[in-house]
Amino acid sequence: PSEHTICGHKLDGEMQYYTFHPMRKRFVAVAFFLDATEGNPRNNHLQEVIDAFTVEFVKNKKKCEAKQQGLAGSFVGGRGLEMINKTAEDLEFHKLFHDDNEQWNSTVQSNRRLASSWHPFDPEVQKSVHFWGYSGSLTEPPCTKNSVDWKVMDVPTPISPKQLQQFKHLLFNHVDGNCKRTSVHNSEGSVARPTQPASRYYKCTRAEYVSDEERLVCGDQGCVIPFGAGLNPYY
């Protein structure tokens, strides 16, 4: 689930972007809640990220298998050990990523697009320009205090339930080329840091900032009716 909460409520997931401010020597993190409500359609823009991660997931898995086969071969007269039994993890991967052949066959192409033109603030990802802001810590070890300026977007990013499962599978089951697990998820299947005591925060709303989209329609002061015709209702 999400690491941040809204009035004590956790959402289905959370995606975080980190940048480092060299002059202030602080991180700036933008967090997007993920909403995987049943019936949500596939988020095509985020699917490109999933596809790119899948390419790396499979690449590292094959490196690990090759290493295991080489080690096994040293014990059976130099012949590699052929792995033919599907584990539960393999079957889950096949179900999540191979059912949609069109999606799977486009992963390499999607990986190239992601490297050259993928936009982290595409409208399919960023549904609002408004956020909660506060000064806090990293959410993973060493959890350095007062090192991050957090911007938590106030409208969740919708994804499909299947995409949430894809994210979780890639995150929880990834191994590097040396067959070492990279996930730090707990027994409850979560990588979220336990919720910390509430910090002082501020809320950026339309009262402080009128979106560029609204300015284009009604000028710098915004529209008399903020959610007028022709506007993205999220703004």
Coordinates of C-alpha atoms in Angstrom, one line a residue:
P1 CA 0.0 0.0 0.0
S2 CA 0.9 3.7 0.0
E3 CA 3.5 5.0 2.4
H4 CA 1.6 8.3 2.9
T5 CA -1.9 8.3 4.3
I6 CA -4.8 10.7 4.0
C7 CA -6.7 11.0 7.3
G8 CA -5.3 7.6 8.2
H9 CA -6.3 6.0 5.0
K10 CA -3.8 4.2 2.8
L11 CA -4.3 3.8 -1.0
D12 CA -3.4 0.8 -3.1
G13 CA 0.1 2.0 -3.9
E14 CA 2.5 5.0 -4.2
M15 CA 5.0 6.0 -6.9
Q16 CA 7.8 8.4 -6.0
Y17 CA 10.1 10.6 -8.1
Y18 CA 13.3 11.8 -6.5
T19 CA 15.6 14.6 -7.6
F20 CA 18.5 16.2 -5.8
H21 CA 18.9 19.9 -5.3
P22 CA 22.7 20.5 -5.4
M23 CA 22.7 24.0 -3.9
R24 CA 20.3 23.2 -1.0
K25 CA 21.8 19.7 -0.7
R26 CA 18.3 18.2 -0.2
F27 CA 16.2 15.8 -2.1
V28 CA 12.9 16.8 -3.6
A29 CA 10.4 14.0 -3.9
V30 CA 7.1 14.0 -5.7
A31 CA 4.7 11.2 -4.6
F32 CA 1.7 10.0 -6.6
F33 CA -0.9 7.8 -4.9
L34 CA -2.0 4.8 -7.1
D35 CA -5.7 3.9 -7.2
A36 CA -6.3 0.3 -8.5
T37 CA -10.1 0.3 -8.0
E38 CA -11.8 -2.7 -9.7
G39 CA -13.0 -1.6 -13.1
N40 CA -10.3 0.9 -13.7
P41 CA -9.0 0.7 -17.3
R42 CA -5.3 0.2 -18.1
N43 CA -3.1 3.2 -17.7
N44 CA -1.4 3.1 -21.0
H45 CA 1.3 5.6 -20.1
L46 CA 2.4 3.8 -17.0
Q47 CA 2.2 0.5 -18.9
E48 CA 5.3 1.7 -20.7
V49 CA 7.1 1.8 -17.4
I50 CA 5.9 -1.7 -16.5
D51 CA 7.0 -3.0 -19.9
A52 CA 10.5 -1.4 -19.4
F53 CA 10.8 -2.9 -16.0
T54 CA 9.7 -6.2 -17.3
V55 CA 12.5 -6.2 -19.9
E56 CA 15.1 -5.7 -17.1
F57 CA 13.3 -8.3 -14.9
V58 CA 13.5 -11.0 -17.6
K59 CA 17.1 -10.0 -18.5
N60 CA 18.4 -10.4 -14.9
K61 CA 16.3 -13.5 -14.4
K62 CA 18.0 -15.1 -17.4
K63 CA 21.5 -14.1 -16.1
C64 CA 20.7 -15.7 -12.8
E65 CA 19.4 -18.9 -14.5
A66 CA 22.6 -19.1 -16.6
K67 CA 24.7 -18.7 -13.5
Q68 CA 22.7 -21.5 -11.8
Q69 CA 23.1 -23.8 -14.8
G70 CA 26.8 -23.1 -14.9
L71 CA 27.2 -24.0 -11.3
A72 CA 25.1 -27.1 -11.7
G73 CA 27.1 -28.1 -14.7
S74 CA 30.3 -28.2 -12.7
F75 CA 28.8 -31.0 -10.6
V76 CA 27.4 -33.1 -13.5
G77 CA 30.3 -33.6 -15.7
G78 CA 30.2 -30.1 -17.3
R79 CA 26.7 -30.4 -18.7
G80 CA 24.3 -27.6 -17.9
L81 CA 21.1 -28.5 -15.9
E82 CA 18.0 -27.9 -18.0
M83 CA 15.2 -26.2 -15.9
I84 CA 11.9 -27.5 -17.1
N85 CA 9.7 -27.3 -14.0
K86 CA 7.6 -24.2 -13.8
T87 CA 7.6 -22.7 -10.3
A88 CA 4.6 -20.9 -8.8
E89 CA 6.5 -17.7 -9.5
D90 CA 7.0 -18.6 -13.2
L91 CA 3.3 -19.4 -13.5
E92 CA 2.3 -16.1 -11.9
F93 CA 4.6 -14.2 -14.3
H94 CA 3.2 -16.0 -17.3
K95 CA -0.4 -15.2 -16.2
L96 CA 0.3 -11.5 -15.5
F97 CA 2.6 -10.7 -18.5
H98 CA 2.0 -13.2 -21.3
D99 CA -1.8 -13.2 -21.6
D100 CA -1.7 -10.0 -23.6
N101 CA 0.6 -11.0 -26.5
E102 CA 0.4 -7.6 -28.1
Q103 CA 1.5 -6.0 -24.9
W104 CA 4.4 -8.5 -24.4
N105 CA 5.6 -8.3 -28.0
S106 CA 5.9 -4.5 -27.7
T107 CA 8.0 -4.5 -24.5
V108 CA 11.4 -3.9 -26.2
Q109 CA 9.9 -1.1 -28.4
S110 CA 8.3 0.4 -25.3
N111 CA 11.6 0.2 -23.4
R112 CA 13.2 2.3 -26.2
R113 CA 10.4 4.9 -26.1
L114 CA 10.7 5.1 -22.3
A115 CA 14.4 5.9 -22.5
S116 CA 13.9 8.7 -25.1
S117 CA 10.5 10.3 -24.6
W118 CA 8.6 9.1 -21.6
H119 CA 7.1 12.0 -19.7
P120 CA 6.9 11.6 -15.9
F121 CA 4.2 14.2 -15.6
D122 CA 2.0 13.0 -18.4
P123 CA -1.8 13.7 -17.8
E124 CA -2.3 10.0 -17.3
V125 CA 0.0 10.2 -14.3
Q126 CA -0.4 13.7 -13.0
K127 CA -4.1 14.4 -12.4
S128 CA -3.6 17.6 -10.4
V129 CA -1.1 20.4 -9.9
H130 CA -2.0 20.7 -6.2
F131 CA -0.3 18.8 -3.4
W132 CA 0.5 18.5 0.3
G133 CA 4.0 19.6 1.1
Y134 CA 6.3 19.0 4.1
S135 CA 9.9 18.6 5.1
G136 CA 10.6 15.0 6.1
S137 CA 12.9 12.0 5.8
L138 CA 13.8 9.3 3.3
T139 CA 11.4 6.3 3.5
E140 CA 14.1 3.7 3.2
P141 CA 17.3 3.1 5.1
P142 CA 19.1 5.1 6.3
C143 CA 15.8 7.1 6.6
T144 CA 17.8 10.3 7.0
K145 CA 15.8 12.9 8.8
N146 CA 15.0 16.4 7.5
S147 CA 16.6 15.6 4.1
V148 CA 13.6 15.6 1.7
D149 CA 11.1 18.2 0.6
W150 CA 8.0 16.1 -0.1
K151 CA 5.2 17.0 -2.5
V152 CA 2.3 14.6 -2.2
M153 CA -0.1 15.0 -5.1
D154 CA -3.7 15.3 -4.0
V155 CA -5.4 13.3 -6.8
P156 CA -4.5 9.6 -7.2
T157 CA -3.2 8.1 -10.5
P158 CA -5.6 5.5 -11.7
I159 CA -4.3 2.1 -12.8
S160 CA -6.0 -1.2 -13.4
P161 CA -5.9 -4.0 -10.7
K162 CA -3.8 -6.1 -13.1
Q163 CA -1.2 -3.4 -13.4
L164 CA -1.0 -3.2 -9.6
Q165 CA -0.3 -6.9 -9.5
Q166 CA 2.3 -6.5 -12.3
F167 CA 4.1 -3.8 -10.3
K168 CA 4.1 -6.0 -7.1
H169 CA 5.4 -9.0 -9.0
L170 CA 8.3 -7.1 -10.6
L171 CA 9.1 -5.5 -7.2
F172 CA 8.8 -8.5 -4.9
N173 CA 10.3 -11.2 -7.2
H174 CA 13.2 -9.4 -8.9
V175 CA 16.7 -10.9 -8.7
D176 CA 19.9 -9.4 -10.0
G177 CA 22.4 -11.1 -12.2
N178 CA 24.0 -12.8 -9.1
C179 CA 20.6 -14.3 -8.1
K180 CA 20.2 -11.9 -5.1
R181 CA 16.7 -10.8 -4.3
T182 CA 16.5 -7.0 -4.4
S183 CA 13.1 -6.5 -2.6
V184 CA 12.9 -5.7 1.0
H185 CA 9.1 -6.4 1.4
N186 CA 7.8 -7.8 4.6
S187 CA 5.7 -10.9 5.4
E188 CA 2.6 -8.9 4.6
G189 CA 3.8 -8.2 1.1
S190 CA 4.6 -4.5 1.6
V191 CA 7.6 -2.3 1.1
A192 CA 6.0 0.7 2.8
R193 CA 7.8 2.2 5.7
P194 CA 5.6 2.2 8.9
T195 CA 3.6 5.4 9.2
Q196 CA 5.5 8.0 11.1
P197 CA 4.1 10.6 13.5
A198 CA 2.4 13.5 11.7
S199 CA 4.5 16.3 10.5
R200 CA 3.6 20.0 10.0
Y201 CA 2.5 20.4 6.4
Y202 CA 1.0 22.9 4.0
K203 CA -1.6 22.4 1.3
C204 CA -1.2 24.0 -2.1
T205 CA -4.7 24.4 -3.6
R206 CA -6.3 26.4 -6.4
A207 CA -6.5 29.4 -4.0
E208 CA -2.7 29.7 -4.2
Y209 CA -2.1 28.5 -7.7
V210 CA -4.2 28.5 -10.9
S211 CA -3.2 25.7 -13.3
D212 CA -1.7 26.5 -16.7
E213 CA -4.6 24.7 -18.3
E214 CA -7.1 27.0 -16.6
R215 CA -5.0 30.1 -17.4
L216 CA -5.2 29.2 -21.1
V217 CA -9.0 29.1 -21.0
C218 CA -9.8 32.1 -18.7
G219 CA -6.6 34.1 -18.2
D220 CA -4.2 34.4 -15.2
Q221 CA -6.9 34.9 -12.6
G222 CA -8.6 31.7 -13.6
C223 CA -12.3 31.0 -14.3
V224 CA -15.2 32.3 -12.3
I225 CA -16.4 28.7 -12.1
P226 CA -13.1 26.7 -11.6
F227 CA -14.6 23.5 -13.1
G228 CA -16.0 25.2 -16.2
A229 CA -16.6 23.8 -19.6
G230 CA -13.5 22.7 -21.4
L231 CA -11.4 22.3 -18.3
N232 CA -9.9 19.1 -16.9
P233 CA -12.1 18.5 -13.8
Y234 CA -9.1 17.4 -11.8
Y235 CA -7.7 20.9 -12.0

